Amino acid sequence: MFASSYGSLPKGLGVTINSKILITGGNGQIGQKLAQVLSSNNEVGIWGHPLNDIRVRNSIIDACINFAPDYVIHTAGVKNIPDSEKNPHHYIDVNLIGTSHLIEAVKAANVKKTVFLSTMAADYPSSVYSMTKRLGEKLFAKENRVYPGQFISCRLGTIISRASFVGKWIEQIRKGETILVTDLDCVRPLMSLDMGVEAILYTFDKDELYVPRMEFYELRHIVEVLESLLQTSVKYEIIGLRPGEQLVEGKSYMRFTGPVNYLENLIREIL
């Protein structure tokens, strides 16, 4: 039903060692990194696509009851803002109804604490994707009022990885291709994969929605840093915001544009 592994949790990251931890969506980049970090001195259960489907209620309930985890990290979901506008029912089924199934499952298994992976796009939701995440937060908040401290959400920003839009831009630039930019004034909160995983683990020490500190950048800043690091002139085409996209994501938490050296370090990690 899912794979288990044993392996060490950095000190001060919330989750107790020698625990049983179930990660839904464990085959995604965040789920895989979580499993790697948690696998020392913990038994980690990986539950996710394609073998499992969060839309199948009994599948996740049986998994939780049989594995009997102390903690659950719910990363399973679909994420693509334009696609969510084209296929809203799929996003509702996976991200919202699937999360409802997960809540039922962890209650049946008497899980100590469950963390729901959300997004900064849920701050002012403007797409089907971001709305399903905001409603997922509300489902968890409802349960947390009944079971204080047991159902907590964590909002992450855009993860800068080779699989992210920045990673794809780098690949295209190196090939001499033109990259597609929605709007140079677009602002996104950015973080590394390691920072995202650390934020999720710190959420276990929280009693309500956790939004870690992150830095905000315009897309023009990313283009400028790429030109500097790759030592080339970047060819780009402005295509405009796509359905459901926001000019500024996570505006409630934006203070000012982050330092250039921080952005450079984020991008260097994936060069």
mmCIF file of N, CA and C in Angstrom, residues 133-195:
data_model
loop_
_atom_site.group_PDB
_atom_site.id
_atom_site.type_symbol
_atom_site.label_atom_id
_atom_site.label_comp_id
_atom_site.label_asym_id
_atom_site.label_seq_id
_atom_site.Cartn_x
_atom_site.Cartn_y
_atom_site.Cartn_z
ATOM 1 N N LYS A 133 -7.206 25.122 -2.056
ATOM 2 C CA LYS A 133 -6.253 25.145 -0.945
ATOM 3 C C LYS A 133 -6.786 25.978 0.224
ATOM 4 N N ARG A 134 -7.410 27.104 -0.080
ATOM 5 C CA ARG A 134 -7.984 27.931 0.991
ATOM 6 C C ARG A 134 -9.097 27.170 1.709
ATOM 7 N N LEU A 135 -9.922 26.470 0.956
ATOM 8 C CA LEU A 135 -10.987 25.682 1.572
ATOM 9 C C LEU A 135 -10.415 24.502 2.349
ATOM 10 N N GLY A 136 -9.299 23.942 1.870
ATOM 11 C CA GLY A 136 -8.629 22.892 2.629
ATOM 12 C C GLY A 136 -8.152 23.423 3.978
ATOM 13 N N GLU A 137 -7.613 24.649 3.973
ATOM 14 C CA GLU A 137 -7.220 25.290 5.239
ATOM 15 C C GLU A 137 -8.418 25.430 6.170
ATOM 16 N N LYS A 138 -9.551 25.798 5.602
ATOM 17 C CA LYS A 138 -10.754 25.992 6.414
ATOM 18 C C LYS A 138 -11.256 24.670 6.990
ATOM 19 N N LEU A 139 -11.148 23.589 6.209
ATOM 20 C CA LEU A 139 -11.509 22.275 6.743
ATOM 21 C C LEU A 139 -10.633 21.930 7.943
ATOM 22 N N PHE A 140 -9.332 22.196 7.816
ATOM 23 C CA PHE A 140 -8.410 21.923 8.921
ATOM 24 C C PHE A 140 -8.699 22.843 10.112
ATOM 25 N N ALA A 141 -8.988 24.106 9.846
ATOM 26 C CA ALA A 141 -9.277 25.049 10.936
ATOM 27 C C ALA A 141 -10.520 24.619 11.707
ATOM 28 N N LYS A 142 -11.511 24.128 10.987
ATOM 29 C CA LYS A 142 -12.734 23.638 11.636
ATOM 30 C C LYS A 142 -12.411 22.485 12.585
ATOM 31 N N GLU A 143 -11.619 21.517 12.091
ATOM 32 C CA GLU A 143 -11.255 20.384 12.936
ATOM 33 C C GLU A 143 -10.375 20.814 14.103
ATOM 34 N N ASN A 144 -9.528 21.820 13.863
ATOM 35 C CA ASN A 144 -8.620 22.270 14.915
ATOM 36 C C ASN A 144 -9.357 22.954 16.057
ATOM 37 N N ARG A 145 -10.515 23.511 15.761
ATOM 38 C CA ARG A 145 -11.328 24.091 16.837
ATOM 39 C C ARG A 145 -11.888 23.000 17.745
ATOM 40 N N VAL A 146 -12.138 21.844 17.182
ATOM 41 C CA VAL A 146 -12.659 20.719 17.954
ATOM 42 C C VAL A 146 -11.532 19.937 18.618
ATOM 43 N N TYR A 147 -10.429 19.794 17.883
ATOM 44 C CA TYR A 147 -9.251 19.057 18.377
ATOM 45 C C TYR A 147 -8.056 20.014 18.358
ATOM 46 N N PRO A 148 -7.941 20.893 19.364
ATOM 47 C CA PRO A 148 -6.923 21.962 19.347
ATOM 48 C C PRO A 148 -5.504 21.438 19.144
ATOM 49 N N GLY A 149 -4.814 22.065 18.173
ATOM 50 C CA GLY A 149 -3.421 21.745 17.920
ATOM 51 C C GLY A 149 -3.176 20.492 17.111
ATOM 52 N N GLN A 150 -4.240 19.844 16.642
ATOM 53 C CA GLN A 150 -4.066 18.579 15.930
ATOM 54 C C GLN A 150 -4.174 18.712 14.405
ATOM 55 N N PHE A 151 -4.757 19.804 13.921
ATOM 56 C CA PHE A 151 -4.939 19.997 12.482
ATOM 57 C C PHE A 151 -4.408 21.376 12.095
ATOM 58 N N ILE A 152 -3.193 21.408 11.555
ATOM 59 C CA ILE A 152 -2.531 22.681 11.281
ATOM 60 C C ILE A 152 -2.135 22.777 9.805
ATOM 61 N N SER A 153 -2.322 23.951 9.232
ATOM 62 C CA SER A 153 -1.938 24.191 7.839
ATOM 63 C C SER A 153 -0.651 24.994 7.783
ATOM 64 N N CYS A 154 0.118 24.776 6.712
ATOM 65 C CA CYS A 154 1.360 25.509 6.473
ATOM 66 C C CYS A 154 1.348 26.030 5.042
ATOM 67 N N ARG A 155 1.506 27.349 4.882
ATOM 68 C CA ARG A 155 1.554 27.951 3.551
ATOM 69 C C ARG A 155 2.994 28.100 3.084
ATOM 70 N N LEU A 156 3.273 27.580 1.894
ATOM 71 C CA LEU A 156 4.588 27.732 1.296
ATOM 72 C C LEU A 156 4.508 28.659 0.091
ATOM 73 N N GLY A 157 5.652 29.249 -0.243
ATOM 74 C CA GLY A 157 5.744 30.059 -1.448
ATOM 75 C C GLY A 157 6.169 29.188 -2.621
ATOM 76 N N THR A 158 6.634 29.824 -3.672
ATOM 77 C CA THR A 158 7.113 29.093 -4.847
ATOM 78 C C THR A 158 8.458 28.455 -4.527
ATOM 79 N N ILE A 159 8.529 27.132 -4.674
ATOM 80 C CA ILE A 159 9.774 26.408 -4.427
ATOM 81 C C ILE A 159 10.681 26.534 -5.650
ATOM 82 N N ILE A 160 11.892 27.046 -5.433
ATOM 83 C CA ILE A 160 12.849 27.152 -6.529
ATOM 84 C C ILE A 160 13.636 25.851 -6.615
ATOM 85 N N SER A 161 13.359 25.090 -7.662
ATOM 86 C CA SER A 161 14.023 23.807 -7.886
ATOM 87 C C SER A 161 14.194 23.632 -9.390
ATOM 88 N N ARG A 162 14.851 22.566 -9.770
ATOM 89 C CA ARG A 162 15.012 22.301 -11.206
ATOM 90 C C ARG A 162 13.674 22.010 -11.876
ATOM 91 N N ALA A 163 12.688 21.610 -11.067
ATOM 92 C CA ALA A 163 11.355 21.325 -11.614
ATOM 93 C C ALA A 163 10.470 22.563 -11.672
ATOM 94 N N SER A 164 10.921 23.672 -11.086
ATOM 95 C CA SER A 164 10.118 24.897 -11.050
ATOM 96 C C SER A 164 10.252 25.668 -12.354
ATOM 97 N N PHE A 165 9.481 26.749 -12.461
ATOM 98 C CA PHE A 165 9.564 27.556 -13.678
ATOM 99 C C PHE A 165 10.960 28.150 -13.858
ATOM 100 N N VAL A 166 11.646 28.445 -12.751
ATOM 101 C CA VAL A 166 13.007 28.980 -12.851
ATOM 102 C C VAL A 166 13.944 27.915 -13.423
ATOM 103 N N GLY A 167 13.795 26.675 -12.968
ATOM 104 C CA GLY A 167 14.605 25.590 -13.499
ATOM 105 C C GLY A 167 14.382 25.390 -14.986
ATOM 106 N N LYS A 168 13.123 25.515 -15.410
ATOM 107 C CA LYS A 168 12.811 25.371 -16.835
ATOM 108 C C LYS A 168 13.374 26.543 -17.630
ATOM 109 N N TRP A 169 13.315 27.748 -17.044
ATOM 110 C CA TRP A 169 13.906 28.911 -17.712
ATOM 111 C C TRP A 169 15.397 28.709 -17.937
ATOM 112 N N ILE A 170 16.085 28.211 -16.915
ATOM 113 C CA ILE A 170 17.525 27.994 -17.023
ATOM 114 C C ILE A 170 17.837 27.040 -18.175
ATOM 115 N N GLU A 171 17.069 25.969 -18.261
ATOM 116 C CA GLU A 171 17.269 24.991 -19.333
ATOM 117 C C GLU A 171 17.048 25.630 -20.703
ATOM 118 N N GLN A 172 16.000 26.450 -20.820
ATOM 119 C CA GLN A 172 15.705 27.097 -22.098
ATOM 120 C C GLN A 172 16.756 28.136 -22.464
ATOM 121 N N ILE A 173 17.201 28.919 -21.488
ATOM 122 C CA ILE A 173 18.215 29.953 -21.738
ATOM 123 C C ILE A 173 19.508 29.312 -22.222
ATOM 124 N N ARG A 174 19.890 28.203 -21.598
ATOM 125 C CA ARG A 174 21.119 27.523 -22.006
ATOM 126 C C ARG A 174 21.030 26.978 -23.431
ATOM 127 N N LYS A 175 19.815 26.741 -23.887
ATOM 128 C CA LYS A 175 19.607 26.280 -25.264
ATOM 129 C C LYS A 175 19.444 27.445 -26.241
ATOM 130 N N GLY A 176 19.481 28.667 -25.707
ATOM 131 C CA GLY A 176 19.319 29.848 -26.535
ATOM 132 C C GLY A 176 17.880 30.128 -26.919
ATOM 133 N N GLU A 177 16.939 29.534 -26.189
ATOM 134 C CA GLU A 177 15.527 29.697 -26.506
ATOM 135 C C GLU A 177 14.934 30.925 -25.821
ATOM 136 N N THR A 178 13.789 31.350 -26.288
ATOM 137 C CA THR A 178 13.060 32.469 -25.691
ATOM 138 C C THR A 178 12.177 31.952 -24.566
ATOM 139 N N ILE A 179 12.276 32.557 -23.378
ATOM 140 C CA ILE A 179 11.429 32.139 -22.263
ATOM 141 C C ILE A 179 10.137 32.960 -22.275
ATOM 142 N N LEU A 180 9.087 32.382 -21.752
ATOM 143 C CA LEU A 180 7.790 33.044 -21.679
ATOM 144 C C LEU A 180 7.606 33.626 -20.285
ATOM 145 N N VAL A 181 7.339 34.928 -20.218
ATOM 146 C CA VAL A 181 7.155 35.635 -18.946
ATOM 147 C C VAL A 181 5.753 36.226 -18.940
ATOM 148 N N THR A 182 4.990 35.942 -17.891
ATOM 149 C CA THR A 182 3.629 36.478 -17.836
ATOM 150 C C THR A 182 3.645 38.000 -17.732
ATOM 151 N N ASP A 183 4.397 38.507 -16.758
ATOM 152 C CA ASP A 183 4.474 39.955 -16.528
ATOM 153 C C ASP A 183 5.715 40.217 -15.684
ATOM 154 N N LEU A 184 6.579 41.108 -16.121
ATOM 155 C CA LEU A 184 7.807 41.398 -15.370
ATOM 156 C C LEU A 184 7.518 41.951 -13.985
ATOM 157 N N ASP A 185 6.324 42.525 -13.799
ATOM 158 C CA ASP A 185 5.948 43.077 -12.498
ATOM 159 C C ASP A 185 5.322 42.045 -11.569
ATOM 160 N N CYS A 186 5.154 40.818 -12.046
ATOM 161 C CA CYS A 186 4.602 39.750 -11.210
ATOM 162 C C CYS A 186 5.492 39.558 -9.984
ATOM 163 N N VAL A 187 4.882 39.431 -8.817
ATOM 164 C CA VAL A 187 5.630 39.242 -7.574
ATOM 165 C C VAL A 187 5.308 37.872 -6.992
ATOM 166 N N ARG A 188 6.347 37.126 -6.653
ATOM 167 C CA ARG A 188 6.169 35.802 -6.073
ATOM 168 C C ARG A 188 7.053 35.631 -4.835
ATOM 169 N N PRO A 189 6.524 34.976 -3.785
ATOM 170 C CA PRO A 189 7.344 34.625 -2.618
ATOM 171 C C PRO A 189 8.159 33.382 -2.955
ATOM 172 N N LEU A 190 9.465 33.431 -2.743
ATOM 173 C CA LEU A 190 10.341 32.346 -3.168
ATOM 174 C C LEU A 190 11.030 31.675 -1.989
ATOM 175 N N MET A 191 11.283 30.394 -2.129
ATOM 176 C CA MET A 191 12.014 29.639 -1.111
ATOM 177 C C MET A 191 12.634 28.411 -1.754
ATOM 178 N N SER A 192 13.671 27.886 -1.108
ATOM 179 C CA SER A 192 14.303 26.668 -1.596
ATOM 180 C C SER A 192 13.512 25.461 -1.115
ATOM 181 N N LEU A 193 13.795 24.309 -1.694
ATOM 182 C CA LEU A 193 13.133 23.080 -1.269
ATOM 183 C C LEU A 193 13.449 22.781 0.193
ATOM 184 N N ASP A 194 14.702 22.967 0.595
ATOM 185 C CA ASP A 194 15.083 22.721 1.988
ATOM 186 C C ASP A 194 14.314 23.643 2.939
ATOM 187 N N MET A 195 14.149 24.893 2.544
ATOM 188 C CA MET A 195 13.404 25.838 3.385
ATOM 189 C C MET A 195 11.936 25.429 3.501
#
